[in-house]
Amino acid sequence: MRDIKADMKAALVQEYEGYVRAGRSAEADQVAKVLKDQYGHDVAKTDGDGAEKEAKAEPKPAPERADAEKPPEAAVEPKPRRGRPPKQADDAQSSSK
């Protein structure tokens, strides 16, 4: 049989982590209290270690700004023209003008 308490505890831990990532500290504190009271799980111990490792492993990129200059697109070539090529002027006509 499945251990329902372990599944519920894991779901609450995921819910807590989701609230923390979303910046919803009031809801995260409420879920942390339930985890501490009913399951004896202290999220402050596990959250601090995981967050420090994550921050050291991969720094977050700077947010993209709307006024920032975008790099030129070098990988994309213009589409070839379809149809007839444009008419070229005669040399005789262009030299007489």
Short mmCIF file of C-alpha atoms in Angstrom, two decimals:
data_model
loop_
_atom_site.label_atom_id
_atom_site.label_comp_id
_atom_site.label_asym_id
_atom_site.label_seq_id
_atom_site.Cartn_x
_atom_site.Cartn_y
_atom_site.Cartn_z
CA MET A 1 0.00 0.00 0.00
CA ARG A 2 1.00 3.60 -0.59
CA ASP A 3 2.08 5.77 2.28
CA ILE A 4 -0.50 8.54 2.10
CA LYS A 5 1.23 10.65 4.76
CA ALA A 6 4.49 10.66 2.80
CA ASP A 7 2.66 11.63 -0.39
CA MET A 8 0.82 14.44 1.41
CA LYS A 9 4.07 15.68 2.94
CA ALA A 10 5.78 15.67 -0.48
CA ALA A 11 2.84 17.56 -2.01
CA LEU A 12 2.98 20.18 0.75
CA VAL A 13 6.74 20.60 0.28
CA GLN A 14 6.19 21.17 -3.46
CA GLU A 15 3.40 23.63 -2.71
CA TYR A 16 5.69 25.50 -0.28
CA GLU A 17 8.49 25.67 -2.87
CA GLY A 18 6.05 26.97 -5.47
CA TYR A 19 4.90 29.75 -3.17
CA VAL A 20 8.51 30.69 -2.39
CA ARG A 21 9.42 30.84 -6.11
CA ALA A 22 6.34 32.99 -6.79
CA GLY A 23 7.23 35.37 -3.95
CA ARG A 24 4.05 34.60 -2.00
CA SER A 25 5.57 34.56 1.47
CA ALA A 26 2.27 34.63 3.43
CA GLU A 27 1.04 31.42 1.80
CA ALA A 28 4.51 29.84 2.07
CA ASP A 29 4.60 30.58 5.81
CA GLN A 30 1.17 29.04 6.26
CA VAL A 31 2.19 25.82 4.45
CA ALA A 32 5.47 25.74 6.41
CA LYS A 33 3.49 25.91 9.67
CA VAL A 34 1.33 22.96 8.60
CA LEU A 35 4.42 20.96 7.63
CA LYS A 36 6.06 21.72 10.98
CA ASP A 37 2.96 21.01 13.12
CA GLN A 38 1.55 17.93 11.41
CA TYR A 39 4.61 16.28 9.85
CA GLY A 40 7.56 17.55 11.93
CA HIS A 41 9.25 18.81 8.77
CA ASP A 42 11.19 22.07 9.09
CA VAL A 43 11.39 23.72 5.66
CA ALA A 44 13.81 26.41 6.89
CA LYS A 45 16.59 23.82 7.20
CA THR A 46 16.08 22.24 3.78
CA ASP A 47 15.20 25.48 1.95
CA GLY A 48 18.35 27.38 2.97
CA ASP A 49 20.77 24.69 1.77
CA GLY A 50 19.00 24.14 -1.54
CA ALA A 51 18.70 27.82 -2.35
CA GLU A 52 22.42 28.45 -1.72
CA LYS A 53 23.47 25.55 -3.93
CA GLU A 54 21.16 26.70 -6.70
CA ALA A 55 22.45 30.27 -6.55
CA LYS A 56 26.08 29.14 -6.75
CA ALA A 57 25.44 26.66 -9.54
CA GLU A 58 23.82 29.04 -12.03
CA PRO A 59 23.67 32.82 -11.71
CA LYS A 60 20.45 34.40 -12.89
CA PRO A 61 20.75 36.43 -16.10
CA ALA A 62 20.02 40.14 -15.99
CA PRO A 63 16.46 41.00 -16.95
CA GLU A 64 15.96 41.99 -20.56
CA ARG A 65 15.31 45.67 -21.07
CA ALA A 66 13.01 47.05 -23.72
CA ASP A 67 15.41 49.85 -24.67
CA ALA A 68 18.47 47.57 -24.85
CA GLU A 69 20.13 47.32 -28.22
CA LYS A 70 19.46 43.98 -29.86
CA PRO A 71 22.30 42.12 -31.57
CA PRO A 72 22.20 42.01 -35.38
CA GLU A 73 20.72 38.92 -36.95
CA ALA A 74 23.62 37.33 -38.81
CA ALA A 75 22.29 33.79 -39.03
CA VAL A 76 19.30 34.64 -41.19
CA GLU A 77 19.81 35.41 -44.86
CA PRO A 78 17.24 37.41 -46.84
CA LYS A 79 14.72 35.42 -48.83
CA PRO A 80 15.48 35.12 -52.55
CA ARG A 81 13.26 37.15 -54.85
CA ARG A 82 10.75 35.29 -56.92
CA GLY A 83 9.61 36.16 -60.39
CA ARG A 84 11.34 38.11 -63.11
CA PRO A 85 14.46 40.10 -62.43
CA PRO A 86 13.97 43.89 -62.70
CA LYS A 87 14.55 45.50 -66.10
CA GLN A 88 17.99 46.93 -66.63
CA ALA A 89 18.48 50.27 -68.37
CA ASP A 90 20.19 50.22 -71.76
CA ASP A 91 23.69 51.66 -71.82
CA ALA A 92 22.83 53.73 -74.91
CA GLN A 93 19.88 55.43 -73.29
CA SER A 94 21.63 56.16 -70.00
CA SER A 95 24.72 57.71 -71.73
CA SER A 96 22.62 60.04 -73.97
CA LYS A 97 20.85 61.67 -71.03
#
